[in-house]
PDB file of C-alpha atoms (C1' of nucleotides) in Angstrom:
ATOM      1  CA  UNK U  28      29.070  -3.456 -10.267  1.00  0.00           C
ATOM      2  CA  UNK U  29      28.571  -0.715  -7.422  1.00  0.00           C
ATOM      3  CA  UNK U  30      25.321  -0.097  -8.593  1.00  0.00           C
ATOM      4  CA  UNK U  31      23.423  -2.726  -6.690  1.00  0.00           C
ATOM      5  CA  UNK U  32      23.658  -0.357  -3.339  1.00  0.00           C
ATOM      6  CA  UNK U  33      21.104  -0.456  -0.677  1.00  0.00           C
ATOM      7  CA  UNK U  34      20.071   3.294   0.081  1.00  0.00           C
ATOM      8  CA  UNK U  35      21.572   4.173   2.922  1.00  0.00           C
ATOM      9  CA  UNK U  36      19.191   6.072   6.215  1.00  0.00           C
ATOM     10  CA  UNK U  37      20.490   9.271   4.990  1.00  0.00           C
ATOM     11  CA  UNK U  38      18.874   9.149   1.780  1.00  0.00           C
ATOM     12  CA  UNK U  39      15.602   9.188   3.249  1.00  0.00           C
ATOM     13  CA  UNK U  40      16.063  11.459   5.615  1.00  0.00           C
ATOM     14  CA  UNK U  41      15.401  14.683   3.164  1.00  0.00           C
ATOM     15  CA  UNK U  42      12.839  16.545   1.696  1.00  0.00           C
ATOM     16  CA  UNK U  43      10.499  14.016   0.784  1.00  0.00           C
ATOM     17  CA  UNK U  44       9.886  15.583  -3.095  1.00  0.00           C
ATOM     18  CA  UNK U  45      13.667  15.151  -3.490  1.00  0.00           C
ATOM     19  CA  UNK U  46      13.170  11.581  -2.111  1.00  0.00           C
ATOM     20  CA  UNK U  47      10.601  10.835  -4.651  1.00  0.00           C
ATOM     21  CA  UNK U  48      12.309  12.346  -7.598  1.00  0.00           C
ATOM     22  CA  UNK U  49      15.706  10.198  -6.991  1.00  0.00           C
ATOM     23  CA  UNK U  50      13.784   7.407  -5.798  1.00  0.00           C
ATOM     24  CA  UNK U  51      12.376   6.807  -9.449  1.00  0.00           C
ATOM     25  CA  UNK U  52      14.704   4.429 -11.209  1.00  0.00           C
ATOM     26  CA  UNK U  53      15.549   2.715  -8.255  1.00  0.00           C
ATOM     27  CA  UNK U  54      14.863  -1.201  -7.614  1.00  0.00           C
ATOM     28  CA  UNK U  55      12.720  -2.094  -4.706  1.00  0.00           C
ATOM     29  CA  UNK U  56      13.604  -5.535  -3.590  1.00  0.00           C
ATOM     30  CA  UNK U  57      11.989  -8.367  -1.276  1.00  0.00           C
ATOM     31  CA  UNK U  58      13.215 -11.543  -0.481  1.00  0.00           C
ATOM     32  CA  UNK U  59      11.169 -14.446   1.106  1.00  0.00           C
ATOM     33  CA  UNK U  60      10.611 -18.544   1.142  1.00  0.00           C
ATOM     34  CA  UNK U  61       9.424 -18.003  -2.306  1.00  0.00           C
ATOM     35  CA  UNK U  62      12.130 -16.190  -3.960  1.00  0.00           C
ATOM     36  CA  UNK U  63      12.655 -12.423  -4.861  1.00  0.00           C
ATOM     37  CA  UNK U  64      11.241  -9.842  -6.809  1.00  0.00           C
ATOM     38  CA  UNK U  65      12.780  -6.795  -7.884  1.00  0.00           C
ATOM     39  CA  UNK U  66      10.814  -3.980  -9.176  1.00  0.00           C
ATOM     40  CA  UNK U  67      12.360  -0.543 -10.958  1.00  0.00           C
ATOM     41  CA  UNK U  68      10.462   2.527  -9.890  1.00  0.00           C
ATOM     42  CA  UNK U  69       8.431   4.392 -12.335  1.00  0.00           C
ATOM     43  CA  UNK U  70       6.366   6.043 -10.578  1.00  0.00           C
ATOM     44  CA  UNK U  71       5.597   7.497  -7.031  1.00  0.00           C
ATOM     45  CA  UNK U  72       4.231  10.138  -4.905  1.00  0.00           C
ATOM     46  CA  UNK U  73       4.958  12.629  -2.320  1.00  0.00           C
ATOM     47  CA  UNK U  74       2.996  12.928   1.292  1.00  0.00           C
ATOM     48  CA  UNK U  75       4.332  15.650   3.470  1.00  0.00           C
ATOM     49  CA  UNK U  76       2.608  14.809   6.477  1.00  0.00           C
ATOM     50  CA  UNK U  77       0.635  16.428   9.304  1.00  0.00           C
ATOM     51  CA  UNK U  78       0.358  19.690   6.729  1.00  0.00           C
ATOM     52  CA  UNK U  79      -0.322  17.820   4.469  1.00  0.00           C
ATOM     53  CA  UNK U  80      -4.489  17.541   3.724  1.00  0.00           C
ATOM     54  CA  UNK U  81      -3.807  14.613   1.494  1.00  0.00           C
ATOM     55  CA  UNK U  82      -1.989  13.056   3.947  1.00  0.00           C
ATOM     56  CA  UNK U  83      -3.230   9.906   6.387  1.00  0.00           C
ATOM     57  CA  UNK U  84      -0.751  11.485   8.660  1.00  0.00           C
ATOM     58  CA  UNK U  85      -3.130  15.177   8.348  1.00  0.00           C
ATOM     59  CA  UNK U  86      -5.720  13.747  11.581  1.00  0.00           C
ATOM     60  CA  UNK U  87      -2.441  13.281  13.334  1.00  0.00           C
ATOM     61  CA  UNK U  88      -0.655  10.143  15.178  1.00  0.00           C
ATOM     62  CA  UNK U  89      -3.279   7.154  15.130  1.00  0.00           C
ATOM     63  CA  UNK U  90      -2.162   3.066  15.835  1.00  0.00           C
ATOM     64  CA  UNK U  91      -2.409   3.336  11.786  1.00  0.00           C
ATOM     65  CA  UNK U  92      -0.568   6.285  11.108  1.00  0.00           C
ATOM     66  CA  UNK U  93       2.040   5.742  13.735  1.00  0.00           C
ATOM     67  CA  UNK U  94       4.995   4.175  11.451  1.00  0.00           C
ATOM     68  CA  UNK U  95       4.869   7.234   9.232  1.00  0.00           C
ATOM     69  CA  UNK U  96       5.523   9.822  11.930  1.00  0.00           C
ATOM     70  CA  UNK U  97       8.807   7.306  13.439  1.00  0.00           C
ATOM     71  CA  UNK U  98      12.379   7.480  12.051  1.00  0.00           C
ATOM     72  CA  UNK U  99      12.913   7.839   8.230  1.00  0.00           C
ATOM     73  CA  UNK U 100      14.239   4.436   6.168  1.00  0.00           C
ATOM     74  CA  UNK U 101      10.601   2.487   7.152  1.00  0.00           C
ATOM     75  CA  UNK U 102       7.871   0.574   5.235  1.00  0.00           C
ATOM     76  CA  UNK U 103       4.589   2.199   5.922  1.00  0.00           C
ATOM     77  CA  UNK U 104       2.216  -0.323   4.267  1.00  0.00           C
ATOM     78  CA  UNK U 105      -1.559   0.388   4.922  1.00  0.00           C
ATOM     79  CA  UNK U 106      -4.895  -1.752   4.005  1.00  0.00           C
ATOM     80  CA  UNK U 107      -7.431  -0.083   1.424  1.00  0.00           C
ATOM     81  CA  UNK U 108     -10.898  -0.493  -0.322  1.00  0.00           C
ATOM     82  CA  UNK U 109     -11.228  -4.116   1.835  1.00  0.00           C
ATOM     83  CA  UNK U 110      -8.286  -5.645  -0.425  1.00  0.00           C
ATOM     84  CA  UNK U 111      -5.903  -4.027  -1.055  1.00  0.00           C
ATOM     85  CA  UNK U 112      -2.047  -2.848   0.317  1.00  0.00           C
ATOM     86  CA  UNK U 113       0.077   0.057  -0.991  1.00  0.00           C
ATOM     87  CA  UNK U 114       3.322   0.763   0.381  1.00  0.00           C
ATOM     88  CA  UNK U 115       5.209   3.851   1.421  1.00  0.00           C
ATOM     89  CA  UNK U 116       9.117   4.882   2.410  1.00  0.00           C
ATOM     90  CA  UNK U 117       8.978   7.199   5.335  1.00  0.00           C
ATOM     91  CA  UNK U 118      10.907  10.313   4.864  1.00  0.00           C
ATOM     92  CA  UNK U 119      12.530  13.002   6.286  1.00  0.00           C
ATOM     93  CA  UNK U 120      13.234  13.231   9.932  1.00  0.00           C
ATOM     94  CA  UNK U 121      11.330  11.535  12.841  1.00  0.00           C
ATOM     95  CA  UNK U 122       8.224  13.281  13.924  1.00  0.00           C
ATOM     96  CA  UNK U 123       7.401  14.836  10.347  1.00  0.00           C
ATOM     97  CA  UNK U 124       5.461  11.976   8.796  1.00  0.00           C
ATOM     98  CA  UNK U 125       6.663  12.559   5.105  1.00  0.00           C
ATOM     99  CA  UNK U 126       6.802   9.735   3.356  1.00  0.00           C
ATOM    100  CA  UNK U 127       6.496   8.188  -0.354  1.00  0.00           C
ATOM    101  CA  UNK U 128       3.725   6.360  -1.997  1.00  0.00           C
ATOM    102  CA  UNK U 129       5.139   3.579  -4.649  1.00  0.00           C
ATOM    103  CA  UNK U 130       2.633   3.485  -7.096  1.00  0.00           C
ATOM    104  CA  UNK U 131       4.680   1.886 -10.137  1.00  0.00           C
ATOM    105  CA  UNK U 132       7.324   0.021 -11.997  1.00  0.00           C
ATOM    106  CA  UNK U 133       8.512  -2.449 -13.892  1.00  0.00           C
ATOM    107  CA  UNK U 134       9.595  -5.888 -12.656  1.00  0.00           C
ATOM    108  CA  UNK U 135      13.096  -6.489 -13.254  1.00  0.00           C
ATOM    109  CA  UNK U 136      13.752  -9.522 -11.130  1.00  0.00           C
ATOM    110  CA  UNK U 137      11.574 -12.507 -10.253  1.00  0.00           C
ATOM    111  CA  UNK U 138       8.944 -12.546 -13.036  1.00  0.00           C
ATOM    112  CA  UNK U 139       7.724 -15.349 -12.712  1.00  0.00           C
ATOM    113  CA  UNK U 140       7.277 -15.227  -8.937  1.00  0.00           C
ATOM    114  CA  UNK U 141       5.618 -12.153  -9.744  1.00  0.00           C
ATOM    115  CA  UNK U 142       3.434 -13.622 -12.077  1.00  0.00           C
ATOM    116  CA  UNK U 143       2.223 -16.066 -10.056  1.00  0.00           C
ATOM    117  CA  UNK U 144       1.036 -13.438  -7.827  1.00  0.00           C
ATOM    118  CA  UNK U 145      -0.366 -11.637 -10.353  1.00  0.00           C
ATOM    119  CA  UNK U 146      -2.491 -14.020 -12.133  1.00  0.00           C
ATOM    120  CA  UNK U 147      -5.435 -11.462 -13.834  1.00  0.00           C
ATOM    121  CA  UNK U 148      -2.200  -9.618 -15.480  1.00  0.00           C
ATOM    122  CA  UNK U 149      -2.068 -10.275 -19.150  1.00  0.00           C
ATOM    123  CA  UNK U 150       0.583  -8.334 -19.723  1.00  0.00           C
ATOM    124  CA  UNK U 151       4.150  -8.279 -17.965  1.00  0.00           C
ATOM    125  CA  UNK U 152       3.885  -4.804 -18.546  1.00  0.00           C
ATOM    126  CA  UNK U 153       1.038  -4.763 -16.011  1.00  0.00           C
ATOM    127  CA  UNK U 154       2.867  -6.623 -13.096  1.00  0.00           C
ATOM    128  CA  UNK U 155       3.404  -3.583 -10.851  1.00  0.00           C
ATOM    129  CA  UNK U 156       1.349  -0.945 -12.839  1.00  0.00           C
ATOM    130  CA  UNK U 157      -0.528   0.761  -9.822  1.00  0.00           C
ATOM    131  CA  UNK U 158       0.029   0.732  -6.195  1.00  0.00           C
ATOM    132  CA  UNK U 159      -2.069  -2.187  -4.726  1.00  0.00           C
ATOM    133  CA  UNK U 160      -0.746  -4.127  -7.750  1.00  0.00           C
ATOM    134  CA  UNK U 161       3.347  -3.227  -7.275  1.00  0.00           C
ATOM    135  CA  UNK U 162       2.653  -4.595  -3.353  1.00  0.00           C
ATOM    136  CA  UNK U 163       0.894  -7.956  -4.735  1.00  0.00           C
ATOM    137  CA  UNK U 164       3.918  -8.298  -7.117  1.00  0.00           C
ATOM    138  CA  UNK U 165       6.234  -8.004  -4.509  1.00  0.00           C
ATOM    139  CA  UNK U 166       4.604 -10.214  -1.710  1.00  0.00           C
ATOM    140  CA  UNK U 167       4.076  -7.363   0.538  1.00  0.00           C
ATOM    141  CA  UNK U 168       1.338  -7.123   2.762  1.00  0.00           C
ATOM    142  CA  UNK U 169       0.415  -6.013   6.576  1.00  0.00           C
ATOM    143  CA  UNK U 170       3.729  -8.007   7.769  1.00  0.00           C
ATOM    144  CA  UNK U 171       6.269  -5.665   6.193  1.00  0.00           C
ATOM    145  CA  UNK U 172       4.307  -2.559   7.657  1.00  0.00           C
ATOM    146  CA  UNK U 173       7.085  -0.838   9.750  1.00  0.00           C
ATOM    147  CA  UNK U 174      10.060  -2.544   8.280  1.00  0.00           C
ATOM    148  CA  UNK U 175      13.405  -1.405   8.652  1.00  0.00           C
ATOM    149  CA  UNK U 176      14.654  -1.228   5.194  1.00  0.00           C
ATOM    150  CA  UNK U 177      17.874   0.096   5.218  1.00  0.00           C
ATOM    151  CA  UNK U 178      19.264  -2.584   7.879  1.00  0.00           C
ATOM    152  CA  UNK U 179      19.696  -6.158   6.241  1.00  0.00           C
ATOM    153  CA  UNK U 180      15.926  -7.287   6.015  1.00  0.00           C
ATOM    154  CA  UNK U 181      13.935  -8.485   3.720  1.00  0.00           C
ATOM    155  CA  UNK U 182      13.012  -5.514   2.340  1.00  0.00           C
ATOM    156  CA  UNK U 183      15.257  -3.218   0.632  1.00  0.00           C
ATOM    157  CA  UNK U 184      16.025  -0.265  -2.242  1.00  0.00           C
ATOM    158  CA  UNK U 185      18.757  -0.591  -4.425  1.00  0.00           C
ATOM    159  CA  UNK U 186      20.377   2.909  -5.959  1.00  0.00           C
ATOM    160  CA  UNK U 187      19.228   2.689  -9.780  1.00  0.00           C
ATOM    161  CA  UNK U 188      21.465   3.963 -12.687  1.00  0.00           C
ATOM    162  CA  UNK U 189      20.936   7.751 -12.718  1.00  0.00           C
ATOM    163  CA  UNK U 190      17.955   9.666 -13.822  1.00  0.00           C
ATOM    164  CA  UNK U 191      18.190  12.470 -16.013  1.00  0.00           C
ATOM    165  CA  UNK U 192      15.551  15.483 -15.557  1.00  0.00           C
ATOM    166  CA  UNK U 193      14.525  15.402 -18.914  1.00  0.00           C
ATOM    167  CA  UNK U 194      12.820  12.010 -18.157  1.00  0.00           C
ATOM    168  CA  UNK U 195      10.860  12.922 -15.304  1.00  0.00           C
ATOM    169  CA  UNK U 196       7.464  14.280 -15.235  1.00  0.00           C
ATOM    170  CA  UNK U 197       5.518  15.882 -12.443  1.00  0.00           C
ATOM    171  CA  UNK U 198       1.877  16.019 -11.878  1.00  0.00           C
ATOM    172  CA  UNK U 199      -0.683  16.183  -9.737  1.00  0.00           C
ATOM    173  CA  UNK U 200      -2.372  13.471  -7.241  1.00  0.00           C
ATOM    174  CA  UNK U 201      -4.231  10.286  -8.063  1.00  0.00           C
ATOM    175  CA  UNK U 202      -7.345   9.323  -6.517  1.00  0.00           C
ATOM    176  CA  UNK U 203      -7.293  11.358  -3.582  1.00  0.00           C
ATOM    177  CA  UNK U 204      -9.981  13.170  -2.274  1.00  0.00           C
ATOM    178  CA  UNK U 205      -8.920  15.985  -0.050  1.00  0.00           C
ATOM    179  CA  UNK U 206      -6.323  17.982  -1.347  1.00  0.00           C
ATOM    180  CA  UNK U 207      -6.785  20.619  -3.815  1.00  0.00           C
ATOM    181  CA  UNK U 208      -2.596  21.477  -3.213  1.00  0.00           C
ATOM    182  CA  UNK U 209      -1.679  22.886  -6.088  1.00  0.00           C
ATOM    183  CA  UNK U 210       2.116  21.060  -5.400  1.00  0.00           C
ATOM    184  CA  UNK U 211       2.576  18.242  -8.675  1.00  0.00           C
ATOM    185  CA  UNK U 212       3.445  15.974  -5.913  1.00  0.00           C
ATOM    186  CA  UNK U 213       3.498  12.553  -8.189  1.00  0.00           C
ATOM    187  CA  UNK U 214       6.442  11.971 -10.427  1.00  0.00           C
ATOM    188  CA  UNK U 215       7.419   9.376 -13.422  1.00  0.00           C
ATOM    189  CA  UNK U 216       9.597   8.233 -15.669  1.00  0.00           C
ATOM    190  CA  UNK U 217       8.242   9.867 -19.018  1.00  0.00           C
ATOM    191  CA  UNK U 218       7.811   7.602 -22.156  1.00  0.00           C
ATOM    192  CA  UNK U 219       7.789   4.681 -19.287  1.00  0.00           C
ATOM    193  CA  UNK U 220       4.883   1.877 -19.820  1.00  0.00           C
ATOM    194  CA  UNK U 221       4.607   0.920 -16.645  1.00  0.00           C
ATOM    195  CA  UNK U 222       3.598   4.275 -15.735  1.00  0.00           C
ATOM    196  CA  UNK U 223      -0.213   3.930 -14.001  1.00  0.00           C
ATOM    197  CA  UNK U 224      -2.855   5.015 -16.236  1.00  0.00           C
ATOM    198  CA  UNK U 225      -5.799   5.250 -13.482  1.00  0.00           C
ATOM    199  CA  UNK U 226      -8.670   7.529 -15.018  1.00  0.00           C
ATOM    200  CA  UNK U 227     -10.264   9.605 -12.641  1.00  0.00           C
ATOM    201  CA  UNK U 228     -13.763   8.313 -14.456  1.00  0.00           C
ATOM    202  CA  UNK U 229     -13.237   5.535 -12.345  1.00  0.00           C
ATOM    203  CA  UNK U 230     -14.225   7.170  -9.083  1.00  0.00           C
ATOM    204  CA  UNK U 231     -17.288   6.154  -7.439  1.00  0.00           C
ATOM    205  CA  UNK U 232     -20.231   8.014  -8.745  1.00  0.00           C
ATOM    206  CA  UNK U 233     -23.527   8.660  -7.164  1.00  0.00           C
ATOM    207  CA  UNK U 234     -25.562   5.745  -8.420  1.00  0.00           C
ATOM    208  CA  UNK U 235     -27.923   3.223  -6.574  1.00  0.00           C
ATOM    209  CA  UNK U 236     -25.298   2.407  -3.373  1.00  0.00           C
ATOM    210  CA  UNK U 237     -26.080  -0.491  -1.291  1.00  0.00           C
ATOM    211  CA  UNK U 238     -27.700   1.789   1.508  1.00  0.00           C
ATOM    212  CA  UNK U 239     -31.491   1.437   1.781  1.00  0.00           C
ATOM    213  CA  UNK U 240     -32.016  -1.371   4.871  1.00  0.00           C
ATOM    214  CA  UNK U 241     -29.984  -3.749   5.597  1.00  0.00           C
ATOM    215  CA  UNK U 242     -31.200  -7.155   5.001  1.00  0.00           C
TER     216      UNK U 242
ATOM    217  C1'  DC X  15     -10.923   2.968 -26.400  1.00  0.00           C
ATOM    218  C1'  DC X  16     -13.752   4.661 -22.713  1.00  0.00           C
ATOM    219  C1'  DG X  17     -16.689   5.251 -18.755  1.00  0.00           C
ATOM    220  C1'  DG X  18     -19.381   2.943 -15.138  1.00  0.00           C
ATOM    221  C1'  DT X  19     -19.576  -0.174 -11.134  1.00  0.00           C
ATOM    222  C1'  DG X  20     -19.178  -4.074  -7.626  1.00  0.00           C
ATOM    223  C1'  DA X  21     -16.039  -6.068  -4.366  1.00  0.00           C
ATOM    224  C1'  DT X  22     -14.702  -5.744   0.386  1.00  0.00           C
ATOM    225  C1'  DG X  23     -12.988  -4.392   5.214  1.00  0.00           C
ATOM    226  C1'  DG X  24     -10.763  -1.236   8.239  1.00  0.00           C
ATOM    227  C1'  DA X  25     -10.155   3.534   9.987  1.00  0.00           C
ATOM    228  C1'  DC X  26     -12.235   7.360  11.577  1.00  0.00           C
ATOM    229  C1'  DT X  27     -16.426  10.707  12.590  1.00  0.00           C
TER     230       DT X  27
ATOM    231  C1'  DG G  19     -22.430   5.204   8.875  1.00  0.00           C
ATOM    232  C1'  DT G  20     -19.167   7.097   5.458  1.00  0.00           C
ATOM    233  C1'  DC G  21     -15.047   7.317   3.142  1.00  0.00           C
ATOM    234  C1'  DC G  22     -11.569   5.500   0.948  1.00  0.00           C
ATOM    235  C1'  DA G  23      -3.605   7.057  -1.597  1.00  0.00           C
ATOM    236  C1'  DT G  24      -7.674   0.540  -5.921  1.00  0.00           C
ATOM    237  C1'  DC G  25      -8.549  -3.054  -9.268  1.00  0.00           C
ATOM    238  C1'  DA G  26     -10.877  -5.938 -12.579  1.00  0.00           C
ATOM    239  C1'  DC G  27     -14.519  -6.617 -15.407  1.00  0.00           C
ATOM    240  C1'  DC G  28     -18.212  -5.393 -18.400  1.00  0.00           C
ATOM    241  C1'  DG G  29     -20.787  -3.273 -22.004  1.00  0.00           C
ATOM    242  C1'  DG G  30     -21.239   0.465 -25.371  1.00  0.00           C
ATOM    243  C1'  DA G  31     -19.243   3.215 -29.166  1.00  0.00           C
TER     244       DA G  31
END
DNA sequence: CCGGTGATGGACT
DNA sequence: GTCCATCACCGGA
């Protein structure tokens, strides 16, 4: 009943670790011309901002960058590696740039929307099982970059039944360069399958690049 | 199961 | 020109 609550401004506007921790469990939700898809957080990680090495928002304030240092209760959705998006709540209070990368989850609403956006998933299991993959599932791209979602858009975060510490794990960063913080600032849902696996074997290694002249 | 690699384009130096 | 907050596919063990 009462459990299908948007998170209010208020919620975001903390310590972005604490936002990550109770975000896990929660539903994110958007609704377009093609239906809805709901997906339950697994999986996310913490950014906390200009200090922060790992951070985009570490060079500063940049037309990129820009959503994550405005008011808390935001989409920040950014373009990587040529094709893909990944999506993160900004936290904390306006002018600190926190903010929290969704990296995973299960879909719990709109599979087979989500399938159909997913095509090279085999497995259900593998809908929203990684960043660029959880924004594919949910139809979100460049468009929802800077979204309001605590207002009554398209986009929104539903309060999940609670989360007991004894199913959350903390660890450290995946697949970013820069910082060697020793903070565990990525957290999951332990014994969750939707959980992203990403092997740090897959980085780019040193091998014949496409350099040498240009055709 | 596991590691290696191409794809692909924008942001920033 | 270099570096990506990634993913899918492929081949070897």
């Amino acid at each position: 009943m009462g459990t299908s609550l948007r998170l209010p401004r208020e919620f975001y506007d903390r310590a972005v670790t604490e936002v990550a921790r109770d975000l896990l469990g929660c539903v994110v939700r958007h609704a377009t011309p093609a239906g809805v898809v709901g997906v339950r957080l697994s999986e996310v990680e913490a950014y906390a901002g200009e200090s922060d090495p790992g951070s985009h928002a570490f060079r500063g304030r940049t037309p990129r960058t820009q959503v994550m240092f405005g008011p808390p209760g935001h989409a920040y959705v950014y373009f990587s590696y040529g094709m893909h998006w990944c999506m993160n709540l900004v936290c904390a209070g306006e002018g600190t740039a926190s903010a929290v990368l969704l990296r995973a989850g299960e879909v719990v609403e709109g599979v087979e929307l989500a399938r159909s956006r997913r095509v090279s998933a085999k497995r259900d299991v593998d809908l929203a099982r990684g960043p660029a993959r959880l924004t594919q599932a949910l139809g979100v791209d460049r468009v929802q970059n800077g979204l309001d979602i605590c207002g009554a858009g398209e986009l929104e975060v539903l309060r999940g039944t609670a989360v007991d510490d004894v199913d959350v794990v903390w660890g450290p960063r995946v697949g970013v360069a820069g910082a060697g913080a020793p903070t565990p600032w990525r957290v999951s849902l332990s014994n969750d399958r939707t959980v992203s696996d990403y092997r740090v074997g897959g980085r780019r290694s040193p091998g014949p690049r496409k350099s040498g002249r240009r055709t």
